[in-house]
Short mmCIF file of C-alpha atoms in Angstrom, two decimals:
data_model
loop_
_atom_site.label_atom_id
_atom_site.label_comp_id
_atom_site.label_asym_id
_atom_site.label_seq_id
_atom_site.Cartn_x
_atom_site.Cartn_y
_atom_site.Cartn_z
CA MET D 14 -0.10 0.15 0.01
CA THR D 15 1.54 3.46 -0.80
CA ASP D 16 1.74 6.00 1.96
CA SER D 17 0.21 9.30 1.95
CA ALA D 18 1.71 12.35 3.88
CA ASP D 19 0.25 11.22 6.95
CA GLY D 20 -0.49 7.56 6.40
CA ARG D 21 -4.36 7.65 6.28
CA LEU D 22 -5.89 6.14 2.99
CA ILE D 23 -9.55 5.80 2.37
CA SER D 24 -11.62 4.05 -0.29
CA ALA D 25 -14.28 5.62 -2.47
CA ALA D 26 -16.85 3.90 -0.42
CA GLU D 27 -15.30 5.52 2.72
CA VAL D 28 -15.19 8.94 0.94
CA ALA D 29 -19.10 8.70 0.36
CA ARG D 30 -19.64 7.55 4.08
CA LEU D 31 -17.50 10.61 5.12
CA ALA D 32 -19.44 12.91 2.90
CA GLY D 33 -22.86 11.37 3.78
CA VAL D 34 -23.56 10.80 -0.01
CA THR D 35 -23.66 7.76 -2.45
CA ARG D 36 -20.89 6.03 -4.14
CA ALA D 37 -22.46 7.28 -7.42
CA ALA D 38 -22.11 10.89 -6.42
CA VAL D 39 -18.13 10.24 -5.43
CA SER D 40 -17.65 8.91 -9.05
CA ASN D 41 -19.43 12.14 -10.43
CA TRP D 42 -17.21 14.19 -8.36
CA ARG D 43 -14.07 12.60 -9.88
CA ARG D 44 -15.45 13.07 -13.30
CA ARG D 45 -16.68 16.52 -13.05
CA HIS D 46 -14.16 18.21 -10.80
CA PRO D 47 -10.69 18.49 -12.13
CA ASP D 48 -9.32 19.24 -8.75
CA PHE D 49 -10.69 16.18 -6.78
CA PRO D 50 -7.58 14.22 -5.39
CA GLU D 51 -6.07 11.62 -7.46
CA PRO D 52 -5.44 8.23 -6.11
CA VAL D 53 -2.59 7.25 -4.22
CA GLY D 54 -2.60 3.75 -4.55
CA GLY D 55 -4.97 0.53 -4.67
CA GLY D 56 -4.88 0.03 -8.38
CA ARG D 57 -8.47 -0.69 -9.49
CA ASN D 58 -9.73 -0.19 -5.92
CA ALA D 59 -8.67 3.48 -5.78
CA LEU D 60 -7.39 4.71 -2.54
CA PHE D 61 -7.00 8.32 -1.46
CA ALA D 62 -5.27 10.21 0.93
CA LEU D 63 -7.70 11.32 3.76
CA SER D 64 -5.83 14.64 4.40
CA GLU D 65 -6.34 15.43 0.50
CA VAL D 66 -9.94 14.41 0.71
CA THR D 67 -11.17 16.19 3.58
CA GLY D 68 -9.16 19.29 2.19
CA TRP D 69 -11.30 19.09 -0.94
CA LEU D 70 -14.23 18.71 0.75
CA ASP D 71 -13.81 21.72 2.97
CA ARG D 72 -13.34 23.92 -0.11
CA GLN D 73 -16.53 22.52 -1.64
CA ARG D 74 -18.02 23.03 1.81
CA LYS D 75 -19.14 19.58 2.24
CA SER D 76 -19.51 17.58 5.45
CA THR D 77 -15.96 16.70 7.08
CA ASP D 78 -16.79 16.27 10.65
CA VAL D 79 -15.04 12.96 11.03
CA SER D 80 -15.20 11.34 14.75
CA ASP D 81 -12.16 10.76 16.69
CA GLU D 82 -12.98 6.95 16.37
CA VAL D 83 -13.09 7.22 12.68
CA LEU D 84 -9.70 8.95 12.69
CA VAL D 85 -8.10 6.70 15.11
CA TRP D 86 -9.17 3.47 13.02
CA GLN D 87 -8.11 5.01 9.82
CA GLU D 88 -4.81 5.47 11.32
CA LEU D 89 -4.42 2.12 12.84
CA ARG D 90 -5.25 0.53 9.34
CA ALA D 91 -2.52 2.50 7.82
CA ARG D 92 -0.09 1.61 10.48
CA TYR D 93 -1.10 -2.20 10.79
CA GLY D 94 -2.55 -3.09 7.43
CA GLU D 95 -4.45 -6.18 7.40
CA ASP D 96 -3.56 -7.11 10.90
CA MET D 97 -6.09 -5.17 12.83
CA THR D 98 -6.85 -7.71 15.39
CA SER D 99 -3.33 -6.59 16.64
CA ALA D 100 -4.31 -3.03 16.28
CA VAL D 101 -7.22 -3.31 18.59
CA ALA D 102 -5.66 -5.55 20.85
CA GLU D 103 -2.95 -2.70 21.48
CA VAL D 104 -5.38 -0.25 21.69
CA ALA D 105 -6.99 -2.25 24.78
CA ALA D 106 -3.58 -2.67 26.17
CA LEU D 107 -2.80 1.14 26.21
CA LEU D 108 -6.40 1.64 28.12
CA THR D 109 -5.51 -1.08 30.48
CA GLY D 110 -2.37 0.30 31.53
CA GLN D 111 -0.09 -1.97 29.56
CA GLU D 112 2.55 -1.36 27.05
CA PRO D 113 0.94 0.07 23.70
CA GLY D 114 3.29 -1.28 21.46
CA ARG D 115 3.41 0.43 17.76
CA LEU D 116 0.70 3.08 18.62
CA ASP D 117 1.64 6.53 17.56
CA GLU D 118 1.63 9.30 20.16
CA ALA D 119 -1.34 11.05 18.36
CA SER D 120 -3.60 7.97 18.43
CA ARG D 121 -2.50 7.47 21.88
CA LEU D 122 -3.47 11.10 23.14
CA ARG D 123 -6.84 10.81 20.83
CA LEU D 124 -7.62 7.27 22.42
CA ARG D 125 -6.96 8.50 26.03
CA ALA D 126 -9.31 11.60 25.61
CA MET D 127 -11.95 9.37 24.26
CA ALA D 128 -11.82 6.98 27.22
CA GLY D 129 -11.98 10.23 29.21
CA GLN D 130 -15.25 11.16 27.66
CA THR D 131 -17.03 7.91 28.25
CA SER D 132 -14.67 4.88 29.45
CA ALA D 133 -12.27 2.75 28.26
CA ALA D 134 -14.32 -0.32 28.14
CA GLU D 135 -16.75 1.62 25.87
CA VAL D 136 -13.81 2.75 23.66
CA VAL D 137 -12.46 -0.88 23.49
CA THR D 138 -15.96 -2.39 22.88
CA ALA D 139 -16.36 0.19 19.94
CA PHE D 140 -13.19 -0.56 18.39
CA THR D 141 -13.86 -4.47 18.80
CA GLY D 142 -17.28 -3.72 17.17
CA ARG D 143 -15.57 -2.21 14.22
CA LEU D 144 -12.84 -5.20 14.19
CA ILE D 145 -15.81 -7.84 13.96
CA SER D 146 -17.87 -5.97 11.40
CA SER D 147 -14.77 -5.70 9.07
CA GLY D 148 -15.28 -9.17 8.17
CA THR D 149 -12.93 -11.00 10.44
CA ALA D 150 -13.79 -14.48 11.60
CA MET D 151 -14.81 -13.28 15.15
CA THR D 152 -18.10 -13.99 16.87
CA THR D 153 -20.76 -11.18 16.59
CA THR D 154 -22.56 -9.63 19.65
CA HIS D 155 -25.89 -10.80 18.13
CA LEU D 156 -24.61 -14.37 17.71
CA ALA D 157 -23.07 -14.42 21.11
CA GLU D 158 -26.30 -13.20 22.64
CA ALA D 159 -28.23 -16.29 21.16
CA VAL D 160 -25.57 -18.60 22.50
CA ALA D 161 -26.10 -17.25 25.80
CA ARG D 162 -29.60 -17.53 25.87
CA PHE D 163 -29.49 -21.27 25.02
CA ALA D 164 -26.80 -21.79 27.40
CA GLY D 165 -28.24 -20.30 30.46
CA ASP D 166 -26.45 -19.74 33.75
CA VAL D 167 -23.86 -21.84 34.74
CA ASP D 168 -22.56 -22.49 38.36
CA GLY D 169 -19.13 -23.58 37.38
CA THR D 170 -16.76 -22.98 34.69
CA VAL D 171 -17.39 -21.99 30.87
CA PHE D 172 -14.68 -22.89 28.26
CA ASP D 173 -14.12 -21.80 24.67
CA PRO D 174 -11.47 -23.75 22.71
CA ALA D 175 -11.47 -20.95 19.87
CA ALA D 176 -12.22 -17.93 21.84
CA GLY D 177 -11.02 -15.31 19.69
CA ALA D 178 -11.66 -11.75 21.45
CA GLY D 179 -13.62 -13.41 23.98
CA THR D 180 -17.14 -12.51 23.09
CA LEU D 181 -18.72 -15.64 23.87
CA LEU D 182 -17.21 -16.27 27.04
CA LEU D 183 -17.84 -12.28 28.03
CA ALA D 184 -21.51 -13.22 26.96
CA CYS D 185 -22.20 -16.17 29.20
CA ARG D 186 -22.87 -15.90 32.85
CA ALA D 187 -20.60 -18.35 34.60
CA ALA D 188 -18.62 -18.37 37.86
CA HIS D 189 -15.23 -19.12 36.06
CA ARG D 190 -14.22 -18.38 32.50
CA ALA D 191 -11.22 -20.22 30.53
CA GLY D 192 -10.40 -20.13 26.60
CA GLN D 193 -7.89 -20.99 24.03
CA ASP D 194 -7.07 -19.40 20.81
CA GLY D 195 -3.96 -19.72 17.97
CA ASP D 196 -3.94 -15.97 17.67
CA PRO D 197 -1.64 -14.32 20.40
CA SER D 198 -3.40 -10.76 19.56
CA ALA D 199 -7.03 -12.08 19.85
CA ALA D 200 -5.98 -13.77 23.18
CA ALA D 201 -4.42 -10.38 24.39
CA LEU D 202 -7.75 -8.66 23.40
CA ALA D 203 -9.88 -10.97 25.32
CA ARG D 204 -8.02 -10.73 28.59
CA ALA D 205 -8.12 -6.90 27.85
CA ARG D 206 -11.86 -6.96 27.51
CA ALA D 207 -12.25 -9.50 30.49
CA GLN D 208 -10.24 -7.16 32.65
CA LEU D 209 -12.15 -3.87 31.67
CA ALA D 210 -15.65 -6.02 32.22
CA GLY D 211 -14.32 -6.71 35.95
CA VAL D 212 -14.46 -10.85 35.30
CA GLU D 213 -11.54 -13.44 35.53
CA LEU D 214 -10.50 -14.88 32.41
CA GLU D 215 -7.82 -17.21 32.10
CA ILE D 216 -7.16 -17.84 28.12
CA ARG D 217 -3.90 -19.70 26.61
CA VAL D 218 -2.45 -19.35 23.14
CA GLY D 219 -2.41 -22.48 20.55
CA ASP D 220 -4.02 -24.59 18.18
CA SER D 221 -6.76 -26.20 20.03
CA LEU D 222 -7.12 -29.46 18.23
CA GLN D 223 -3.44 -29.87 17.72
CA HIS D 224 -1.86 -28.64 20.99
CA ASP D 225 -4.78 -28.43 23.69
CA ALA D 226 -3.69 -26.26 26.24
CA TRP D 227 -6.50 -27.56 28.66
CA PRO D 228 -6.04 -31.32 28.54
CA GLU D 229 -7.28 -31.72 32.07
CA LEU D 230 -9.97 -29.23 31.82
CA ARG D 231 -13.70 -30.63 32.17
CA ALA D 232 -16.26 -27.56 32.19
CA GLU D 233 -19.93 -27.36 33.00
CA LEU D 234 -20.53 -25.55 29.66
CA VAL D 235 -18.29 -25.44 26.60
CA VAL D 236 -19.41 -22.53 23.69
CA CYS D 237 -17.68 -22.44 20.50
CA ASP D 238 -17.76 -20.51 17.28
CA PRO D 239 -15.18 -22.46 15.38
CA PRO D 240 -13.39 -21.77 12.25
CA VAL D 241 -15.16 -23.11 9.47
CA GLY D 242 -14.39 -24.79 6.17
CA LEU D 243 -10.70 -25.97 7.17
CA THR D 244 -9.22 -28.95 5.23
CA ASP D 245 -5.71 -28.78 7.08
CA TRP D 246 -6.94 -29.33 10.57
CA GLY D 247 -4.04 -31.98 11.36
CA ARG D 248 -6.03 -35.10 10.89
CA ASP D 249 -3.37 -37.17 9.74
CA GLY D 250 -1.57 -36.63 13.08
CA LEU D 251 -4.52 -37.17 15.10
CA LEU D 252 -6.07 -40.36 13.86
CA LEU D 253 -5.93 -42.26 17.12
CA ASP D 254 -6.83 -39.44 19.18
CA ARG D 255 -9.14 -40.11 21.93
CA ARG D 256 -11.29 -37.19 21.41
CA TRP D 257 -13.22 -38.99 18.41
CA GLU D 258 -15.67 -40.75 20.57
CA PHE D 259 -18.40 -40.51 17.82
CA GLY D 260 -15.98 -41.18 14.94
CA LEU D 261 -13.24 -39.92 12.90
CA PRO D 262 -13.93 -37.04 10.71
CA THR D 263 -13.06 -36.53 7.28
CA LYS D 264 -10.66 -33.71 6.10
CA ALA D 265 -13.61 -31.91 5.05
CA GLU D 266 -15.68 -31.95 8.22
CA SER D 267 -13.64 -29.82 10.57
CA GLU D 268 -16.47 -28.65 12.16
CA LEU D 269 -17.22 -32.06 13.61
CA ALA D 270 -13.52 -32.59 14.78
CA TRP D 271 -14.05 -29.18 16.91
CA LEU D 272 -17.54 -30.36 18.13
CA GLN D 273 -16.08 -33.73 19.50
CA HIS D 274 -13.17 -31.61 21.11
CA CYS D 275 -15.79 -29.32 22.80
CA TYR D 276 -17.48 -32.62 23.99
CA ALA D 277 -14.44 -34.11 25.41
CA HIS D 278 -13.86 -30.97 27.59
CA THR D 279 -17.48 -31.32 28.81
CA ALA D 280 -17.95 -32.47 32.44
CA PRO D 281 -20.96 -35.46 33.18
CA GLY D 282 -24.25 -33.34 33.41
CA GLY D 283 -22.29 -30.18 31.44
CA ARG D 284 -23.58 -29.03 27.82
CA VAL D 285 -22.11 -27.66 24.68
CA VAL D 286 -23.51 -25.03 22.41
CA PHE D 287 -21.74 -25.01 19.36
CA VAL D 288 -22.16 -22.78 16.18
CA MET D 289 -22.61 -25.06 13.25
CA PRO D 290 -22.80 -24.17 9.37
CA PRO D 291 -26.17 -25.52 8.11
CA SER D 292 -24.43 -27.97 5.63
CA VAL D 293 -23.02 -30.01 8.43
CA ALA D 294 -26.78 -30.90 9.24
CA TYR D 295 -27.15 -33.07 6.12
CA ARG D 296 -23.62 -33.52 4.29
CA ARG D 297 -23.00 -37.15 3.43
CA ALA D 298 -19.49 -37.09 4.67
CA GLY D 299 -20.73 -36.26 8.38
CA LYS D 300 -23.71 -38.93 8.14
CA ARG D 301 -22.02 -41.49 10.52
CA ILE D 302 -21.01 -39.07 13.13
CA ARG D 303 -24.45 -37.70 13.24
CA SER D 304 -25.82 -41.14 13.77
CA GLU D 305 -23.53 -42.00 16.53
CA LEU D 306 -24.16 -38.63 18.46
CA LEU D 307 -27.97 -39.45 18.05
CA ARG D 308 -27.73 -43.13 19.33
CA ALA D 309 -25.62 -42.01 22.11
CA GLY D 310 -28.72 -39.73 23.11
CA VAL D 311 -26.37 -36.46 23.48
CA LEU D 312 -27.65 -34.30 20.90
CA ARG D 313 -30.25 -32.54 22.91
CA THR D 314 -31.13 -29.42 20.35
CA VAL D 315 -30.56 -28.03 16.98
CA VAL D 316 -31.64 -24.29 16.52
CA ALA D 317 -31.49 -22.67 13.17
CA LEU D 318 -30.96 -19.11 13.63
CA PRO D 319 -31.49 -16.23 10.95
CA SER D 320 -29.19 -14.78 8.66
CA GLY D 321 -26.97 -11.85 9.33
CA MET D 322 -25.77 -13.53 12.79
CA VAL D 323 -22.04 -13.67 11.02
CA ALA D 324 -20.15 -10.76 9.96
CA SER D 325 -18.08 -12.50 7.52
CA HIS D 326 -21.02 -13.85 5.72
CA ALA D 327 -24.63 -13.65 5.00
CA GLN D 328 -25.47 -17.31 5.59
CA PRO D 329 -27.60 -18.58 8.44
CA VAL D 330 -26.16 -20.87 11.13
CA HIS D 331 -27.28 -23.54 13.44
CA LEU D 332 -26.78 -24.14 17.08
CA TRP D 333 -26.18 -27.57 18.21
CA VAL D 334 -26.52 -28.49 21.77
CA LEU D 335 -24.93 -31.31 23.51
CA ARG D 336 -25.23 -32.66 26.79
CA ARG D 337 -22.87 -35.31 28.59
CA PRO D 338 -25.04 -37.67 30.31
CA ALA D 339 -24.64 -37.62 34.12
CA ASP D 340 -23.52 -41.04 35.77
CA GLY D 341 -26.52 -43.28 35.27
CA GLU D 342 -28.48 -40.96 33.11
CA ARG D 343 -30.49 -42.57 30.28
CA PRO D 344 -29.72 -41.37 26.55
CA ALA D 345 -32.31 -38.73 25.29
CA PRO D 346 -34.98 -40.23 22.98
CA VAL D 347 -35.79 -37.17 21.27
CA VAL D 348 -34.05 -34.06 19.83
CA ARG D 349 -35.52 -30.89 20.10
CA MET D 350 -35.96 -28.95 16.76
CA ILE D 351 -36.42 -25.20 16.81
CA ASP D 352 -36.64 -22.90 13.56
CA LEU D 353 -35.84 -19.32 14.27
CA SER D 354 -34.65 -18.50 10.78
CA ALA D 355 -37.37 -16.00 10.25
CA ALA D 356 -37.71 -14.93 13.95
CA ASP D 357 -35.99 -12.71 16.31
CA PRO D 358 -33.66 -15.26 18.40
CA ALA D 359 -34.08 -12.48 21.53
CA GLY D 360 -37.95 -13.22 21.34
CA PRO D 361 -40.33 -15.57 22.45
CA VAL D 362 -40.17 -19.10 20.52
CA ASP D 363 -43.38 -19.82 18.66
CA PRO D 364 -44.85 -23.28 19.47
CA SER D 365 -45.36 -23.90 15.95
CA ALA D 366 -41.53 -23.23 15.41
CA GLN D 367 -40.47 -26.15 17.39
CA ALA D 368 -40.86 -30.08 17.98
CA ASP D 369 -39.62 -32.84 19.87
CA VAL D 370 -38.31 -35.54 17.34
CA PRO D 371 -37.80 -39.01 18.42
CA VAL D 372 -34.25 -40.03 17.72
CA ILE D 373 -35.71 -43.14 15.87
CA GLU D 374 -37.17 -41.03 13.26
CA LEU D 375 -33.98 -38.86 12.79
CA LEU D 376 -31.82 -42.34 12.11
CA ASP D 377 -32.97 -42.63 8.66
CA GLU D 378 -31.14 -42.76 5.13
CA THR D 379 -29.71 -39.25 5.18
CA VAL D 380 -29.86 -38.50 9.08
CA ASP D 381 -30.84 -34.89 8.00
CA LEU D 382 -30.73 -32.63 11.50
CA THR D 383 -31.93 -29.24 9.70
CA PRO D 384 -35.07 -28.04 12.09
CA ALA D 385 -37.21 -27.03 9.04
CA ALA D 386 -37.14 -30.75 7.65
CA HIS D 387 -38.81 -31.71 10.83
CA LEU D 388 -41.50 -28.99 11.39
CA SER D 389 -45.22 -28.70 10.03
CA ALA D 390 -45.06 -25.60 7.71
CA GLY D 391 -48.74 -25.54 7.59
CA GLY D 392 -50.22 -26.40 10.67
CA SER D 393 -53.68 -27.81 11.31
CA ASP D 394 -55.42 -25.20 9.02
CA PRO D 395 -53.35 -24.11 6.21
CA ALA D 396 -55.93 -22.21 4.20
CA GLY D 397 -57.23 -20.21 7.58
CA GLU D 398 -53.59 -19.20 8.40
CA TYR D 399 -52.82 -18.44 5.04
CA ALA D 400 -56.07 -16.03 4.86
CA ALA D 401 -55.07 -14.48 8.38
CA VAL D 402 -51.63 -13.45 6.94
CA ARG D 403 -53.03 -12.07 3.72
CA ALA D 404 -55.30 -10.00 5.93
CA ARG D 405 -52.67 -8.90 8.34
CA LEU D 406 -50.68 -7.94 5.07
CA ARG D 407 -53.50 -5.72 3.81
CA GLU D 408 -53.87 -4.12 7.41
CA LEU D 409 -50.06 -3.21 7.61
CA THR D 410 -49.90 -1.89 4.07
CA GLY D 411 -52.90 0.69 5.29
CA ARG D 412 -51.44 1.49 8.52
CA ILE D 413 -47.92 2.53 7.15
CA ALA D 414 -49.60 4.69 4.36
CA ALA D 415 -51.60 6.29 7.09
CA LEU D 416 -48.53 6.87 9.20
CA LEU D 417 -46.17 8.48 6.38
CA PRO D 418 -46.41 12.16 6.94
CA ASP D 419 -47.21 14.81 4.09
CA LEU D 420 -44.10 16.53 3.49
CA PRO D 421 -43.82 19.67 1.37
CA ALA D 422 -40.74 20.73 -0.24
CA GLY D 423 -38.18 22.43 1.88
CA ALA D 424 -35.57 25.02 1.27
CA GLY D 425 -32.77 22.41 0.90
CA SER D 426 -31.10 23.04 4.34
CA ILE D 427 -31.96 23.99 7.78
CA GLU D 428 -31.44 27.32 8.79
CA GLY D 429 -29.27 28.07 12.08
CA GLY D 430 -26.36 26.59 13.65
CA THR D 431 -25.68 23.02 15.14
CA LEU D 432 -24.73 21.60 18.35
CA ARG D 433 -22.59 18.74 19.15
CA ILE D 434 -24.22 15.76 21.56
CA ALA D 435 -21.00 15.44 23.47
CA ASP D 436 -21.58 19.55 24.30
CA LEU D 437 -25.11 19.04 25.35
CA ALA D 438 -24.15 15.95 27.53
CA ARG D 439 -21.43 18.07 29.42
CA ALA D 440 -24.09 20.59 30.03
CA GLY D 441 -26.55 18.02 31.70
CA LEU D 442 -28.96 18.70 28.65
CA VAL D 443 -28.89 15.08 27.38
CA GLU D 444 -28.14 11.40 28.47
CA VAL D 445 -26.23 9.44 26.06
CA GLY D 446 -26.25 5.70 25.52
CA GLU D 447 -24.71 3.08 23.47
CA ARG D 448 -26.35 4.06 20.24
CA THR D 449 -28.90 6.55 21.32
CA ALA D 450 -29.48 9.81 23.49
CA THR D 451 -32.41 10.80 25.49
CA SER D 452 -33.22 14.34 26.35
CA ALA D 453 -32.79 15.26 30.01
CA SER D 454 -34.23 18.90 29.75
CA ASP D 455 -37.53 20.43 29.02
CA GLN D 456 -35.40 22.44 26.40
CA LEU D 457 -35.06 19.55 24.15
CA ASP D 458 -37.59 16.87 22.50
CA THR D 459 -36.31 13.42 22.44
CA ASP D 460 -37.95 12.37 19.26
CA TYR D 461 -36.39 15.45 17.60
CA LEU D 462 -33.03 14.46 19.15
CA ARG D 463 -33.25 10.81 18.08
CA GLY D 464 -34.43 11.71 14.44
CA PHE D 465 -31.49 13.86 13.67
CA LEU D 466 -28.92 11.30 15.13
CA ARG D 467 -29.79 9.12 12.16
CA ALA D 468 -29.29 11.98 9.63
CA PRO D 469 -27.04 10.86 6.80
CA ALA D 470 -24.43 13.24 7.88
CA ASN D 471 -24.07 11.52 11.30
CA THR D 472 -24.31 8.06 10.25
CA ALA D 473 -21.56 9.07 7.47
CA ARG D 474 -19.12 10.16 10.16
CA SER D 475 -19.46 6.98 12.31
CA THR D 476 -19.92 4.16 9.70
CA SER D 477 -17.29 1.64 9.80
CA THR D 478 -14.84 0.57 6.91
CA SER D 479 -17.19 -2.42 6.15
CA GLY D 480 -20.05 -0.27 5.94
CA THR D 481 -21.80 -1.34 9.09
CA HIS D 482 -23.64 1.60 10.80
CA ARG D 483 -21.99 2.51 14.22
CA ILE D 484 -23.55 5.79 15.45
CA ASP D 485 -20.82 7.63 17.22
CA VAL D 486 -23.47 9.41 19.63
CA ARG D 487 -21.37 12.07 20.96
CA GLY D 488 -19.53 13.30 17.86
CA ALA D 489 -23.08 13.77 16.05
CA ARG D 490 -24.45 17.20 15.41
CA ILE D 491 -28.08 18.38 15.52
CA PRO D 492 -29.39 21.70 14.29
CA GLN D 493 -30.15 24.53 16.64
CA MET D 494 -34.06 25.02 16.75
CA ASP D 495 -36.76 26.52 19.09
CA LEU D 496 -38.96 23.89 20.94
CA ASP D 497 -42.40 24.18 18.87
CA GLY D 498 -40.08 23.37 15.71
CA GLN D 499 -38.45 20.49 18.00
CA ARG D 500 -41.70 19.16 18.32
CA ARG D 501 -42.79 19.01 14.79
CA TYR D 502 -40.08 17.53 13.66
CA GLY D 503 -40.18 15.02 16.61
CA ALA D 504 -43.66 14.02 15.46
CA ALA D 505 -42.88 13.24 12.16
CA PHE D 506 -39.74 11.13 13.14
CA ARG D 507 -42.19 9.24 15.61
CA ALA D 508 -44.45 8.34 12.68
CA LEU D 509 -41.55 7.42 10.54
CA ASP D 510 -39.94 5.08 13.30
CA GLU D 511 -43.35 3.40 13.87
CA ALA D 512 -43.71 3.04 9.86
CA GLU D 513 -40.28 1.61 9.70
CA GLN D 514 -41.07 -0.83 12.45
CA LEU D 515 -44.23 -1.78 10.55
CA LEU D 516 -42.26 -2.20 7.24
CA ARG D 517 -40.09 -4.76 8.87
CA GLU D 518 -42.84 -6.79 10.00
CA LEU D 519 -44.66 -6.50 6.60
CA ALA D 520 -41.34 -7.55 4.80
CA ALA D 521 -40.92 -10.86 7.18
CA LEU D 522 -44.76 -11.44 6.77
CA GLY D 523 -44.57 -11.42 3.20
CA VAL D 524 -41.96 -13.79 2.83
CA ASP D 525 -43.90 -15.99 5.38
CA ALA D 526 -47.10 -15.51 3.05
CA VAL D 527 -45.35 -16.62 -0.12
CA ALA D 528 -43.72 -19.50 1.69
CA ARG D 529 -47.15 -20.63 3.00
CA ALA D 530 -48.63 -20.35 -0.32
CA ARG D 531 -45.85 -22.05 -2.02
CA ASP D 532 -45.82 -24.98 0.43
CA GLY D 533 -49.66 -25.22 0.25
CA LEU D 534 -49.80 -25.57 -3.44
CA THR D 535 -46.99 -27.96 -3.77
CA SER D 536 -48.23 -30.18 -0.55
CA GLY D 537 -51.82 -30.13 -1.89
CA THR D 538 -53.31 -28.44 1.34
CA LEU D 539 -53.79 -25.33 -0.82
CA ARG D 540 -55.06 -25.13 -4.46
CA PRO D 541 -55.30 -22.26 -6.84
#
């Protein structure tokens, strides 16, 4: 990568987010403005010097209000390149009183100032979130919350042999936490996050499958979001390993090797909650191991989660829950199948989305453990349920149309100055949360405040390099306005928020309606 004068380079997509415009607008600027900065690297994926872009935007009077978080992230990327795990680990080291490594003095000062405004824990959480959303193979907060939900509380030890930044371990409620990871930087970041969270965590470094650093550990709960798709996981050197209690996995079935490694570390009566690619539920290569898991009665639950739970891809994932029988305990005769692929994993489970399937029924020619394959799509009255869904769709459409406010043309800009949320917070006028702010004064309307927090200029200032929206609340700006004007805007924003929520329901319900209709037509329970 070619260095600019200050070492910070940004892509065309990041220029768009910085200015609060689309990629197409940036392309137009490059064609129509001869003075637009020339690329300084990147080849076909052009990279621009951040200082040159912000200077040009200033001259054009376009938005350049960049948050400290974005500035530090760009500096880290310029200094560390692709090794952003090490970069964030050193941020965490600095803010926990350790040696900061390669961090430059300007970044150190800016990070300490950010921690002074909020807290060291919030700053490390923010940069860890950026690291995860940039596509690294690390567990997202949403996925960790789903795992923790099905894991429950543990009066003992929780262990993660592929701990990464420690997200799963920190999400679980347990008396003791232990982990292992092959990346020393990820392990260091996990330790720092645990320290900032005020919990004890012992994490060791090494390849868990080939060099188990915890050979004697038997935990009450083992959680794992393993690396997937590995073919060189050390199979040839582990042919006689005692961990393959249910069969030796093929080279293409590394996930089943990780699963059995987790089970080997489970105490009697303990459980495993394991993140699994959906294809492992039916792939021919893993059929024998799936069969043995069922015959032993250790597989208790399979949960299908919706897409979007993993940062590095858009595919859905499953959770497999195993339990090592206590002494004298009989094998489980059923496996609970739960399909949350079209539901909120944090919400209540619809009874129609789960079923206890006898093990004997699962031990067929395919041994398919996909929840949807074992749940009734139509229920007892397919025609009535389909009609109810259509009626709800019509109702939602009408409500959304009524909620959308009538908005006449404006002047193209809002008159008056702007105020930074950080300044309002220091004055005691607002309370700042992780992703939003609330009025603490009768001088500010909360709906007006939150509506302008979602303005393109504010989201552009704080969007991560991967395009994931992370609101930098304190760095955001809102327009100055009298209270009557605030209330008018607040009412419009409230209506838009409600319409947006109903639109999400409409989208999910529309997909459900189409699926019901298609299933009914092809199964004979509905007719044209």
